[in-house]
N, CA, C, O and CB atoms as a CASP TS submission, in Angstrom:
PFRMAT TS
TARGET T0000
AUTHOR 0000-0000-0000
METHOD Language model
MODEL 1
PARENT N/A
ATOM      1  N   MET     1      11.174  18.990 -49.134  1.00  0.00           N
ATOM      2  CA  MET     1      10.870  19.950 -48.150  1.00  0.00           C
ATOM      3  C   MET     1      10.828  21.174 -49.225  1.00  0.00           C
ATOM      4  O   MET     1      11.592  21.238 -50.187  1.00  0.00           O
ATOM      5  CB  MET     1      12.022  20.048 -46.816  1.00  0.00           C
ATOM      6  N   SER     2       9.830  22.127 -48.921  1.00  0.00           N
ATOM      7  CA  SER     2       9.573  23.179 -49.570  1.00  0.00           C
ATOM      8  C   SER     2      10.215  24.418 -48.997  1.00  0.00           C
ATOM      9  O   SER     2      10.387  24.521 -47.782  1.00  0.00           O
ATOM     10  CB  SER     2       8.260  23.263 -49.670  1.00  0.00           C
ATOM     11  N   TRP     3      10.548  25.298 -49.789  1.00  0.00           N
ATOM     12  CA  TRP     3      11.088  26.438 -49.200  1.00  0.00           C
ATOM     13  C   TRP     3      10.107  27.203 -48.361  1.00  0.00           C
ATOM     14  O   TRP     3      10.569  28.233 -47.869  1.00  0.00           O
ATOM     15  CB  TRP     3      11.630  27.272 -50.211  1.00  0.00           C
ATOM     16  N   THR     4       8.897  26.935 -48.100  1.00  0.00           N
ATOM     17  CA  THR     4       7.876  27.436 -47.121  1.00  0.00           C
ATOM     18  C   THR     4       8.006  26.866 -45.778  1.00  0.00           C
ATOM     19  O   THR     4       7.561  27.377 -44.750  1.00  0.00           O
ATOM     20  CB  THR     4       6.509  27.155 -47.591  1.00  0.00           C
ATOM     21  N   ASP     5       8.647  25.775 -45.870  1.00  0.00           N
ATOM     22  CA  ASP     5       8.665  25.199 -44.559  1.00  0.00           C
ATOM     23  C   ASP     5       9.894  25.971 -43.298  1.00  0.00           C
ATOM     24  O   ASP     5       9.842  25.908 -42.069  1.00  0.00           O
ATOM     25  CB  ASP     5       9.023  23.528 -44.917  1.00  0.00           C
ATOM     26  N   ARG     6      10.683  26.501 -43.975  1.00  0.00           N
ATOM     27  CA  ARG     6      11.466  27.560 -43.037  1.00  0.00           C
ATOM     28  C   ARG     6      11.160  28.806 -43.009  1.00  0.00           C
ATOM     29  O   ARG     6      10.944  29.466 -44.026  1.00  0.00           O
ATOM     30  CB  ARG     6      12.740  27.668 -43.277  1.00  0.00           C
ATOM     31  N   PRO     7      11.101  29.359 -41.552  1.00  0.00           N
ATOM     32  CA  PRO     7      10.900  30.804 -41.667  1.00  0.00           C
ATOM     33  C   PRO     7      12.078  31.824 -42.224  1.00  0.00           C
ATOM     34  O   PRO     7      13.266  31.600 -41.990  1.00  0.00           O
ATOM     35  CB  PRO     7      10.550  31.217 -40.320  1.00  0.00           C
ATOM     36  N   PRO     8      11.634  32.954 -42.977  1.00  0.00           N
ATOM     37  CA  PRO     8      12.736  33.757 -43.235  1.00  0.00           C
ATOM     38  C   PRO     8      13.661  34.229 -42.337  1.00  0.00           C
ATOM     39  O   PRO     8      13.289  34.351 -41.169  1.00  0.00           O
ATOM     40  CB  PRO     8      12.371  34.675 -43.738  1.00  0.00           C
ATOM     41  N   SER     9      14.824  34.530 -42.642  1.00  0.00           N
ATOM     42  CA  SER     9      15.950  34.806 -41.784  1.00  0.00           C
ATOM     43  C   SER     9      15.881  36.299 -41.038  1.00  0.00           C
ATOM     44  O   SER     9      16.723  36.676 -40.223  1.00  0.00           O
ATOM     45  CB  SER     9      17.253  34.681 -42.690  1.00  0.00           C
ATOM     46  N   TRP    10      14.628  37.141 -41.502  1.00  0.00           N
ATOM     47  CA  TRP    10      14.663  38.257 -40.890  1.00  0.00           C
ATOM     48  C   TRP    10      13.449  38.319 -39.869  1.00  0.00           C
ATOM     49  O   TRP    10      13.104  39.339 -39.273  1.00  0.00           O
ATOM     50  CB  TRP    10      14.696  39.311 -41.885  1.00  0.00           C
ATOM     51  N   LEU    11      12.896  37.155 -39.769  1.00  0.00           N
ATOM     52  CA  LEU    11      11.915  36.999 -38.571  1.00  0.00           C
ATOM     53  C   LEU    11      12.696  36.747 -37.222  1.00  0.00           C
ATOM     54  O   LEU    11      13.779  36.166 -37.294  1.00  0.00           O
ATOM     55  CB  LEU    11      10.882  35.731 -38.836  1.00  0.00           C
ATOM     56  N   PRO    12      12.251  37.117 -36.100  1.00  0.00           N
ATOM     57  CA  PRO    12      12.862  36.695 -34.972  1.00  0.00           C
ATOM     58  C   PRO    12      12.458  35.501 -34.656  1.00  0.00           C
ATOM     59  O   PRO    12      11.409  35.111 -35.168  1.00  0.00           O
ATOM     60  CB  PRO    12      12.721  37.479 -33.978  1.00  0.00           C
ATOM     61  N   PRO    13      13.195  34.613 -33.725  1.00  0.00           N
ATOM     62  CA  PRO    13      12.890  33.142 -33.362  1.00  0.00           C
ATOM     63  C   PRO    13      11.540  33.128 -32.512  1.00  0.00           C
ATOM     64  O   PRO    13      11.135  33.959 -31.699  1.00  0.00           O
ATOM     65  CB  PRO    13      14.171  32.447 -32.460  1.00  0.00           C
ATOM     66  N   LEU    14      10.937  31.869 -32.971  1.00  0.00           N
ATOM     67  CA  LEU    14       9.646  31.712 -32.465  1.00  0.00           C
ATOM     68  C   LEU    14       9.872  31.147 -30.963  1.00  0.00           C
ATOM     69  O   LEU    14      10.775  30.332 -30.774  1.00  0.00           O
ATOM     70  CB  LEU    14       8.760  30.732 -33.437  1.00  0.00           C
ATOM     71  N   PRO    15       9.082  31.564 -29.941  1.00  0.00           N
ATOM     72  CA  PRO    15       9.311  31.071 -28.592  1.00  0.00           C
ATOM     73  C   PRO    15       8.817  29.701 -28.443  1.00  0.00           C
ATOM     74  O   PRO    15       7.950  29.341 -29.238  1.00  0.00           O
ATOM     75  CB  PRO    15       8.674  31.939 -27.584  1.00  0.00           C
ATOM     76  N   PRO    16       9.218  28.902 -27.576  1.00  0.00           N
ATOM     77  CA  PRO    16       8.813  27.668 -27.291  1.00  0.00           C
ATOM     78  C   PRO    16       7.242  27.308 -27.240  1.00  0.00           C
ATOM     79  O   PRO    16       6.466  28.036 -26.621  1.00  0.00           O
ATOM     80  CB  PRO    16       9.410  27.412 -26.111  1.00  0.00           C
ATOM     81  N   PRO    17       6.859  26.285 -27.840  1.00  0.00           N
ATOM     82  CA  PRO    17       5.418  26.105 -27.679  1.00  0.00           C
ATOM     83  C   PRO    17       4.684  25.927 -26.462  1.00  0.00           C
ATOM     84  O   PRO    17       3.524  26.276 -26.246  1.00  0.00           O
ATOM     85  CB  PRO    17       5.108  25.145 -28.318  1.00  0.00           C
ATOM     86  N   ASN    18       5.681  25.202 -25.495  1.00  0.00           N
ATOM     87  CA  ASN    18       4.864  24.845 -23.918  1.00  0.00           C
ATOM     88  C   ASN    18       5.661  25.840 -22.865  1.00  0.00           C
ATOM     89  O   ASN    18       6.175  25.439 -21.821  1.00  0.00           O
ATOM     90  CB  ASN    18       5.101  22.871 -23.283  1.00  0.00           C
ATOM     91  N   ARG    19       5.673  27.274 -23.350  1.00  0.00           N
ATOM     92  CA  ARG    19       6.089  28.088 -22.303  1.00  0.00           C
ATOM     93  C   ARG    19       5.090  28.113 -21.162  1.00  0.00           C
ATOM     94  O   ARG    19       3.875  28.204 -21.334  1.00  0.00           O
ATOM     95  CB  ARG    19       6.340  29.424 -22.805  1.00  0.00           C
ATOM     96  N   GLY    20       5.700  28.024 -19.963  1.00  0.00           N
ATOM     97  CA  GLY    20       4.888  28.185 -18.661  1.00  0.00           C
ATOM     98  C   GLY    20       4.446  27.061 -18.227  1.00  0.00           C
ATOM     99  O   GLY    20       4.030  27.035 -17.069  1.00  0.00           O
ATOM    100  N   ARG    21       4.421  25.989 -18.938  1.00  0.00           N
ATOM    101  CA  ARG    21       3.965  24.543 -18.760  1.00  0.00           C
ATOM    102  C   ARG    21       4.396  23.985 -17.376  1.00  0.00           C
ATOM    103  O   ARG    21       3.593  23.504 -16.576  1.00  0.00           O
ATOM    104  CB  ARG    21       4.581  23.612 -19.918  1.00  0.00           C
ATOM    105  N   ALA    22       5.807  24.093 -17.149  1.00  0.00           N
ATOM    106  CA  ALA    22       6.236  23.690 -15.903  1.00  0.00           C
ATOM    107  C   ALA    22       5.887  24.239 -14.640  1.00  0.00           C
ATOM    108  O   ALA    22       5.802  23.610 -13.585  1.00  0.00           O
ATOM    109  CB  ALA    22       7.365  23.733 -15.935  1.00  0.00           C
ATOM    110  N   LEU    23       5.710  25.329 -14.797  1.00  0.00           N
ATOM    111  CA  LEU    23       5.212  26.100 -13.645  1.00  0.00           C
ATOM    112  C   LEU    23       3.627  25.610 -13.424  1.00  0.00           C
ATOM    113  O   LEU    23       3.184  25.260 -12.330  1.00  0.00           O
ATOM    114  CB  LEU    23       5.358  27.803 -13.965  1.00  0.00           C
ATOM    115  N   LEU    24       3.113  25.636 -14.251  1.00  0.00           N
ATOM    116  CA  LEU    24       1.335  25.066 -14.176  1.00  0.00           C
ATOM    117  C   LEU    24       1.509  23.782 -13.442  1.00  0.00           C
ATOM    118  O   LEU    24       0.770  23.566 -12.482  1.00  0.00           O
ATOM    119  CB  LEU    24       0.420  24.669 -15.918  1.00  0.00           C
ATOM    120  N   ILE    25       2.490  22.827 -13.822  1.00  0.00           N
ATOM    121  CA  ILE    25       2.481  21.441 -13.285  1.00  0.00           C
ATOM    122  C   ILE    25       2.630  21.543 -11.864  1.00  0.00           C
ATOM    123  O   ILE    25       1.791  21.168 -11.045  1.00  0.00           O
ATOM    124  CB  ILE    25       3.576  20.545 -13.869  1.00  0.00           C
ATOM    125  N   ILE    26       3.952  22.169 -11.562  1.00  0.00           N
ATOM    126  CA  ILE    26       4.361  22.558  -9.971  1.00  0.00           C
ATOM    127  C   ILE    26       3.327  23.130  -9.365  1.00  0.00           C
ATOM    128  O   ILE    26       3.179  22.700  -8.221  1.00  0.00           O
ATOM    129  CB  ILE    26       5.544  23.573  -9.767  1.00  0.00           C
ATOM    130  N   GLY    27       2.470  24.024  -9.725  1.00  0.00           N
ATOM    131  CA  GLY    27       1.407  24.760  -9.017  1.00  0.00           C
ATOM    132  C   GLY    27       0.389  23.780  -8.772  1.00  0.00           C
ATOM    133  O   GLY    27       0.036  23.607  -7.605  1.00  0.00           O
ATOM    134  N   TRP    28      -0.158  23.086  -9.730  1.00  0.00           N
ATOM    135  CA  TRP    28      -1.267  22.236  -9.481  1.00  0.00           C
ATOM    136  C   TRP    28      -0.893  21.042  -8.561  1.00  0.00           C
ATOM    137  O   TRP    28      -1.689  20.589  -7.739  1.00  0.00           O
ATOM    138  CB  TRP    28      -1.816  21.750 -10.794  1.00  0.00           C
ATOM    139  N   LEU    29       0.403  20.541  -8.748  1.00  0.00           N
ATOM    140  CA  LEU    29       1.100  19.638  -7.474  1.00  0.00           C
ATOM    141  C   LEU    29       0.912  20.223  -6.412  1.00  0.00           C
ATOM    142  O   LEU    29       0.190  19.599  -5.634  1.00  0.00           O
ATOM    143  CB  LEU    29       2.590  19.378  -7.464  1.00  0.00           C
ATOM    144  N   LEU    30       1.366  21.414  -5.981  1.00  0.00           N
ATOM    145  CA  LEU    30       1.476  21.930  -4.875  1.00  0.00           C
ATOM    146  C   LEU    30       0.105  22.176  -4.196  1.00  0.00           C
ATOM    147  O   LEU    30      -0.087  21.853  -3.024  1.00  0.00           O
ATOM    148  CB  LEU    30       2.234  23.018  -5.042  1.00  0.00           C
ATOM    149  N   VAL    31      -0.820  22.745  -4.952  1.00  0.00           N
ATOM    150  CA  VAL    31      -2.134  23.176  -4.630  1.00  0.00           C
ATOM    151  C   VAL    31      -3.048  21.833  -4.214  1.00  0.00           C
ATOM    152  O   VAL    31      -3.753  21.738  -3.209  1.00  0.00           O
ATOM    153  CB  VAL    31      -2.742  24.001  -5.930  1.00  0.00           C
ATOM    154  N   GLY    32      -2.878  20.960  -5.110  1.00  0.00           N
ATOM    155  CA  GLY    32      -3.521  19.504  -5.165  1.00  0.00           C
ATOM    156  C   GLY    32      -3.236  18.836  -3.748  1.00  0.00           C
ATOM    157  O   GLY    32      -4.108  18.512  -2.942  1.00  0.00           O
ATOM    158  N   SER    33      -1.955  18.697  -3.599  1.00  0.00           N
ATOM    159  CA  SER    33      -1.326  17.860  -2.539  1.00  0.00           C
ATOM    160  C   SER    33      -1.619  18.800  -1.084  1.00  0.00           C
ATOM    161  O   SER    33      -1.783  18.250   0.005  1.00  0.00           O
ATOM    162  CB  SER    33       0.480  17.590  -2.925  1.00  0.00           C
ATOM    163  N   THR    34      -1.651  20.183  -1.255  1.00  0.00           N
ATOM    164  CA  THR    34      -2.190  20.787   0.065  1.00  0.00           C
ATOM    165  C   THR    34      -3.572  20.567   0.510  1.00  0.00           C
ATOM    166  O   THR    34      -3.979  20.470   1.668  1.00  0.00           O
ATOM    167  CB  THR    34      -2.075  22.171   0.018  1.00  0.00           C
ATOM    168  N   PHE    35      -4.198  20.507  -0.539  1.00  0.00           N
ATOM    169  CA  PHE    35      -5.908  20.338  -0.220  1.00  0.00           C
ATOM    170  C   PHE    35      -6.045  18.834   0.270  1.00  0.00           C
ATOM    171  O   PHE    35      -6.688  18.534   1.276  1.00  0.00           O
ATOM    172  CB  PHE    35      -7.037  20.593  -1.789  1.00  0.00           C
ATOM    173  N   ILE    36      -5.499  18.077  -0.391  1.00  0.00           N
ATOM    174  CA  ILE    36      -5.300  16.527   0.131  1.00  0.00           C
ATOM    175  C   ILE    36      -5.070  16.356   1.396  1.00  0.00           C
ATOM    176  O   ILE    36      -5.765  15.593   2.067  1.00  0.00           O
ATOM    177  CB  ILE    36      -4.222  15.816  -0.445  1.00  0.00           C
ATOM    178  N   TYR    37      -4.058  17.045   1.899  1.00  0.00           N
ATOM    179  CA  TYR    37      -3.326  17.129   3.276  1.00  0.00           C
ATOM    180  C   TYR    37      -4.198  17.560   4.320  1.00  0.00           C
ATOM    181  O   TYR    37      -4.237  17.029   5.430  1.00  0.00           O
ATOM    182  CB  TYR    37      -2.144  18.090   3.267  1.00  0.00           C
ATOM    183  N   ILE    38      -4.999  18.666   3.903  1.00  0.00           N
ATOM    184  CA  ILE    38      -5.916  19.358   4.772  1.00  0.00           C
ATOM    185  C   ILE    38      -7.167  18.552   4.800  1.00  0.00           C
ATOM    186  O   ILE    38      -7.793  18.516   5.859  1.00  0.00           O
ATOM    187  CB  ILE    38      -6.181  20.805   4.315  1.00  0.00           C
ATOM    188  N   ILE    39      -7.586  17.928   3.806  1.00  0.00           N
ATOM    189  CA  ILE    39      -8.705  16.923   3.867  1.00  0.00           C
ATOM    190  C   ILE    39      -8.386  15.808   4.873  1.00  0.00           C
ATOM    191  O   ILE    39      -9.135  15.566   5.819  1.00  0.00           O
ATOM    192  CB  ILE    39      -8.964  16.287   2.443  1.00  0.00           C
ATOM    193  N   VAL    40      -7.200  15.109   4.628  1.00  0.00           N
ATOM    194  CA  VAL    40      -6.896  14.032   5.421  1.00  0.00           C
ATOM    195  C   VAL    40      -6.628  14.397   6.873  1.00  0.00           C
ATOM    196  O   VAL    40      -6.932  13.602   7.762  1.00  0.00           O
ATOM    197  CB  VAL    40      -5.788  13.356   4.854  1.00  0.00           C
ATOM    198  N   MET    41      -6.088  15.529   7.135  1.00  0.00           N
ATOM    199  CA  MET    41      -5.965  16.196   8.424  1.00  0.00           C
ATOM    200  C   MET    41      -7.205  16.212   9.227  1.00  0.00           C
ATOM    201  O   MET    41      -7.486  15.805  10.354  1.00  0.00           O
ATOM    202  CB  MET    41      -5.525  17.556   8.239  1.00  0.00           C
ATOM    203  N   SER    42      -7.847  16.799   8.303  1.00  0.00           N
ATOM    204  CA  SER    42      -9.431  17.123   9.079  1.00  0.00           C
ATOM    205  C   SER    42     -10.204  15.673   9.464  1.00  0.00           C
ATOM    206  O   SER    42     -10.872  15.533  10.489  1.00  0.00           O
ATOM    207  CB  SER    42     -10.642  18.084   7.827  1.00  0.00           C
ATOM    208  N   TYR    43     -10.036  14.852   8.676  1.00  0.00           N
ATOM    209  CA  TYR    43     -10.704  13.400   8.610  1.00  0.00           C
ATOM    210  C   TYR    43      -9.934  12.668   9.972  1.00  0.00           C
ATOM    211  O   TYR    43     -10.518  12.167  10.933  1.00  0.00           O
ATOM    212  CB  TYR    43     -10.319  12.471   6.900  1.00  0.00           C
ATOM    213  N   VAL    44      -8.901  12.733   9.824  1.00  0.00           N
ATOM    214  CA  VAL    44      -8.240  12.013  10.953  1.00  0.00           C
ATOM    215  C   VAL    44      -8.352  12.743  12.394  1.00  0.00           C
ATOM    216  O   VAL    44      -8.152  12.154  13.456  1.00  0.00           O
ATOM    217  CB  VAL    44      -6.720  11.837  10.580  1.00  0.00           C
ATOM    218  N   GLY    45      -8.638  13.869  12.299  1.00  0.00           N
ATOM    219  CA  GLY    45      -8.833  14.936  13.686  1.00  0.00           C
ATOM    220  C   GLY    45      -7.542  15.533  13.998  1.00  0.00           C
ATOM    221  O   GLY    45      -7.406  16.049  15.107  1.00  0.00           O
ATOM    222  N   GLY    46      -6.423  15.534  13.040  1.00  0.00           N
ATOM    223  CA  GLY    46      -5.004  16.291  13.369  1.00  0.00           C
ATOM    224  C   GLY    46      -5.386  17.713  13.411  1.00  0.00           C
ATOM    225  O   GLY    46      -6.448  18.195  13.016  1.00  0.00           O
ATOM    226  N   THR    47      -4.404  18.310  13.930  1.00  0.00           N
ATOM    227  CA  THR    47      -4.401  19.952  13.970  1.00  0.00           C
ATOM    228  C   THR    47      -3.691  20.553  12.784  1.00  0.00           C
ATOM    229  O   THR    47      -2.765  19.926  12.270  1.00  0.00           O
ATOM    230  CB  THR    47      -3.633  20.541  15.311  1.00  0.00           C
ATOM    231  N   HIS    48      -4.016  21.577  12.375  1.00  0.00           N
ATOM    232  CA  HIS    48      -3.257  22.274  11.283  1.00  0.00           C
ATOM    233  C   HIS    48      -2.561  23.676  11.796  1.00  0.00           C
ATOM    234  O   HIS    48      -2.970  24.475  12.638  1.00  0.00           O
ATOM    235  CB  HIS    48      -4.303  22.581  10.047  1.00  0.00           C
ATOM    236  N   SER    49      -1.573  23.692  11.131  1.00  0.00           N
ATOM    237  CA  SER    49      -0.679  25.003  11.474  1.00  0.00           C
ATOM    238  C   SER    49      -0.675  25.950  10.434  1.00  0.00           C
ATOM    239  O   SER    49      -1.054  25.482   9.360  1.00  0.00           O
ATOM    240  CB  SER    49       0.811  24.693  11.739  1.00  0.00           C
ATOM    241  N   LEU    50      -0.337  27.241  10.424  1.00  0.00           N
ATOM    242  CA  LEU    50      -0.378  28.180   9.396  1.00  0.00           C
ATOM    243  C   LEU    50       0.734  27.642   8.380  1.00  0.00           C
ATOM    244  O   LEU    50       0.728  28.032   7.213  1.00  0.00           O
ATOM    245  CB  LEU    50      -0.123  29.695   9.957  1.00  0.00           C
ATOM    246  N   LEU    51       1.589  26.828   8.804  1.00  0.00           N
ATOM    247  CA  LEU    51       2.848  26.549   7.930  1.00  0.00           C
ATOM    248  C   LEU    51       2.087  25.525   6.596  1.00  0.00           C
ATOM    249  O   LEU    51       2.684  25.276   5.549  1.00  0.00           O
ATOM    250  CB  LEU    51       4.280  25.579   9.030  1.00  0.00           C
ATOM    251  N   THR    52       0.851  25.091   6.877  1.00  0.00           N
ATOM    252  CA  THR    52       0.299  24.373   5.693  1.00  0.00           C
ATOM    253  C   THR    52      -0.112  25.493   4.526  1.00  0.00           C
ATOM    254  O   THR    52      -0.266  25.176   3.347  1.00  0.00           O
ATOM    255  CB  THR    52      -1.052  23.451   6.184  1.00  0.00           C
ATOM    256  N   LEU    53      -0.262  26.806   5.018  1.00  0.00           N
ATOM    257  CA  LEU    53      -0.634  27.557   3.904  1.00  0.00           C
ATOM    258  C   LEU    53       0.566  28.041   2.815  1.00  0.00           C
ATOM    259  O   LEU    53       0.420  28.606   1.731  1.00  0.00           O
ATOM    260  CB  LEU    53      -1.330  28.737   4.491  1.00  0.00           C
ATOM    261  N   VAL    54       1.966  27.559   3.586  1.00  0.00           N
ATOM    262  CA  VAL    54       3.063  28.075   2.738  1.00  0.00           C
ATOM    263  C   VAL    54       3.198  27.277   1.211  1.00  0.00           C
ATOM    264  O   VAL    54       3.583  27.870   0.203  1.00  0.00           O
ATOM    265  CB  VAL    54       4.467  27.890   3.633  1.00  0.00           C
ATOM    266  N   PRO    55       2.896  26.146   1.229  1.00  0.00           N
ATOM    267  CA  PRO    55       2.784  25.288  -0.065  1.00  0.00           C
ATOM    268  C   PRO    55       1.714  25.668  -0.814  1.00  0.00           C
ATOM    269  O   PRO    55       1.772  25.525  -2.035  1.00  0.00           O
ATOM    270  CB  PRO    55       2.637  23.837   0.166  1.00  0.00           C
ATOM    271  N   LEU    56       0.714  26.142  -0.279  1.00  0.00           N
ATOM    272  CA  LEU    56      -0.499  26.549  -0.925  1.00  0.00           C
ATOM    273  C   LEU    56      -0.404  28.050  -1.736  1.00  0.00           C
ATOM    274  O   LEU    56      -1.016  28.314  -2.771  1.00  0.00           O
ATOM    275  CB  LEU    56      -1.613  26.577   0.231  1.00  0.00           C
ATOM    276  N   LEU    57       0.521  28.968  -1.000  1.00  0.00           N
ATOM    277  CA  LEU    57       0.800  30.083  -1.517  1.00  0.00           C
ATOM    278  C   LEU    57       1.873  29.934  -2.679  1.00  0.00           C
ATOM    279  O   LEU    57       1.860  30.558  -3.740  1.00  0.00           O
ATOM    280  CB  LEU    57       1.179  30.931  -0.462  1.00  0.00           C
ATOM    281  N   ILE    58       2.713  29.078  -2.313  1.00  0.00           N
ATOM    282  CA  ILE    58       3.749  28.956  -3.465  1.00  0.00           C
ATOM    283  C   ILE    58       3.300  28.256  -4.599  1.00  0.00           C
ATOM    284  O   ILE    58       3.886  28.478  -5.659  1.00  0.00           O
ATOM    285  CB  ILE    58       4.970  28.280  -3.051  1.00  0.00           C
ATOM    286  N   GLY    59       2.274  27.367  -4.573  1.00  0.00           N
ATOM    287  CA  GLY    59       1.523  26.818  -5.481  1.00  0.00           C
ATOM    288  C   GLY    59       0.611  27.703  -6.559  1.00  0.00           C
ATOM    289  O   GLY    59       0.576  27.523  -7.777  1.00  0.00           O
ATOM    290  N   LEU    60      -0.085  28.661  -5.826  1.00  0.00           N
ATOM    291  CA  LEU    60      -0.866  29.667  -6.368  1.00  0.00           C
ATOM    292  C   LEU    60      -0.017  30.744  -7.106  1.00  0.00           C
ATOM    293  O   LEU    60      -0.441  31.373  -8.076  1.00  0.00           O
ATOM    294  CB  LEU    60      -1.677  30.260  -5.289  1.00  0.00           C
ATOM    295  N   LEU    61       1.274  30.908  -6.537  1.00  0.00           N
ATOM    296  CA  LEU    61       2.317  32.063  -7.159  1.00  0.00           C
ATOM    297  C   LEU    61       2.691  31.094  -8.535  1.00  0.00           C
ATOM    298  O   LEU    61       2.569  31.634  -9.634  1.00  0.00           O
ATOM    299  CB  LEU    61       3.984  32.542  -5.928  1.00  0.00           C
ATOM    300  N   CYS    62       3.099  29.813  -8.476  1.00  0.00           N
ATOM    301  CA  CYS    62       3.554  29.247  -9.550  1.00  0.00           C
ATOM    302  C   CYS    62       2.413  29.296 -10.827  1.00  0.00           C
ATOM    303  O   CYS    62       2.579  29.711 -11.974  1.00  0.00           O
ATOM    304  CB  CYS    62       3.978  27.846  -9.105  1.00  0.00           C
ATOM    305  N   LEU    63       1.095  28.668 -10.137  1.00  0.00           N
ATOM    306  CA  LEU    63       0.020  28.829 -11.125  1.00  0.00           C
ATOM    307  C   LEU    63      -0.220  30.206 -11.907  1.00  0.00           C
ATOM    308  O   LEU    63      -0.380  30.282 -13.125  1.00  0.00           O
ATOM    309  CB  LEU    63      -1.179  28.528 -10.424  1.00  0.00           C
ATOM    310  N   SER    64      -0.220  31.338 -10.965  1.00  0.00           N
ATOM    311  CA  SER    64      -0.203  32.533 -11.563  1.00  0.00           C
ATOM    312  C   SER    64       0.696  32.944 -12.674  1.00  0.00           C
ATOM    313  O   SER    64       0.325  33.381 -13.763  1.00  0.00           O
ATOM    314  CB  SER    64      -0.051  33.291 -10.681  1.00  0.00           C
ATOM    315  N   PHE    65       2.149  32.723 -12.203  1.00  0.00           N
ATOM    316  CA  PHE    65       3.093  33.012 -13.143  1.00  0.00           C
ATOM    317  C   PHE    65       3.119  31.981 -14.296  1.00  0.00           C
ATOM    318  O   PHE    65       3.493  32.444 -15.373  1.00  0.00           O
ATOM    319  CB  PHE    65       4.374  33.115 -12.483  1.00  0.00           C
ATOM    320  N   GLY    66       2.848  30.894 -14.277  1.00  0.00           N
ATOM    321  CA  GLY    66       2.476  30.052 -15.511  1.00  0.00           C
ATOM    322  C   GLY    66       1.387  30.507 -16.345  1.00  0.00           C
ATOM    323  O   GLY    66       1.633  30.590 -17.548  1.00  0.00           O
ATOM    324  N   VAL    67       0.358  30.783 -15.986  1.00  0.00           N
ATOM    325  CA  VAL    67      -0.646  31.370 -16.734  1.00  0.00           C
ATOM    326  C   VAL    67      -0.159  32.748 -17.614  1.00  0.00           C
ATOM    327  O   VAL    67      -0.369  32.980 -18.805  1.00  0.00           O
ATOM    328  CB  VAL    67      -1.779  31.686 -15.711  1.00  0.00           C
ATOM    329  N   ILE    68       0.513  33.519 -16.683  1.00  0.00           N
ATOM    330  CA  ILE    68       0.982  34.934 -17.302  1.00  0.00           C
ATOM    331  C   ILE    68       2.134  34.705 -18.585  1.00  0.00           C
ATOM    332  O   ILE    68       2.215  35.361 -19.624  1.00  0.00           O
ATOM    333  CB  ILE    68       1.766  35.925 -15.947  1.00  0.00           C
ATOM    334  N   ARG    69       2.934  33.619 -18.168  1.00  0.00           N
ATOM    335  CA  ARG    69       3.849  33.420 -19.074  1.00  0.00           C
ATOM    336  C   ARG    69       3.246  32.825 -20.240  1.00  0.00           C
ATOM    337  O   ARG    69       3.574  33.308 -21.323  1.00  0.00           O
ATOM    338  CB  ARG    69       4.874  32.689 -18.571  1.00  0.00           C
ATOM    339  N   ARG    70       2.328  31.752 -20.224  1.00  0.00           N
ATOM    340  CA  ARG    70       1.649  31.396 -21.244  1.00  0.00           C
ATOM    341  C   ARG    70       0.950  32.377 -22.205  1.00  0.00           C
ATOM    342  O   ARG    70       1.033  32.234 -23.425  1.00  0.00           O
ATOM    343  CB  ARG    70       0.858  30.628 -20.771  1.00  0.00           C
ATOM    344  N   ASN    71       0.127  33.571 -21.511  1.00  0.00           N
ATOM    345  CA  ASN    71      -0.539  34.448 -22.192  1.00  0.00           C
ATOM    346  C   ASN    71       0.141  35.401 -22.911  1.00  0.00           C
ATOM    347  O   ASN    71      -0.228  35.913 -23.968  1.00  0.00           O
ATOM    348  CB  ASN    71      -1.295  34.979 -21.473  1.00  0.00           C
ATOM    349  N   GLY    72       1.409  35.674 -22.137  1.00  0.00           N
ATOM    350  CA  GLY    72       2.338  36.665 -22.428  1.00  0.00           C
ATOM    351  C   GLY    72       3.219  36.387 -23.751  1.00  0.00           C
ATOM    352  O   GLY    72       3.919  37.223 -24.321  1.00  0.00           O
ATOM    353  N   SER    73       3.057  35.166 -24.086  1.00  0.00           N
ATOM    354  CA  SER    73       3.873  34.744 -25.336  1.00  0.00           C
ATOM    355  C   SER    73       3.449  34.789 -26.617  1.00  0.00           C
ATOM    356  O   SER    73       4.097  34.389 -27.584  1.00  0.00           O
ATOM    357  CB  SER    73       4.219  33.562 -25.270  1.00  0.00           C
ATOM    358  N   ARG    74       2.041  35.417 -26.648  1.00  0.00           N
ATOM    359  CA  ARG    74       1.641  35.584 -27.788  1.00  0.00           C
ATOM    360  C   ARG    74       1.564  36.968 -28.705  1.00  0.00           C
ATOM    361  O   ARG    74       1.120  36.925 -29.853  1.00  0.00           O
ATOM    362  CB  ARG    74       0.625  35.093 -27.624  1.00  0.00           C
TER
END
């Protein structure tokens, strides 16, 4: 192991490489499952309520914050 493998002690610690990944995964799951639910309910002939939009809104917020955290770490 070379001395160049370790960062110098005066540098701040590096952020984790997968910052924001959990928010992105949760967001994609919520948005995708909401759209699948809407498509299935439309095919079956069921009715939709405005409560269907709650997981969609939460999923879009998770996606937004995940992208912000991922891009803000550089």
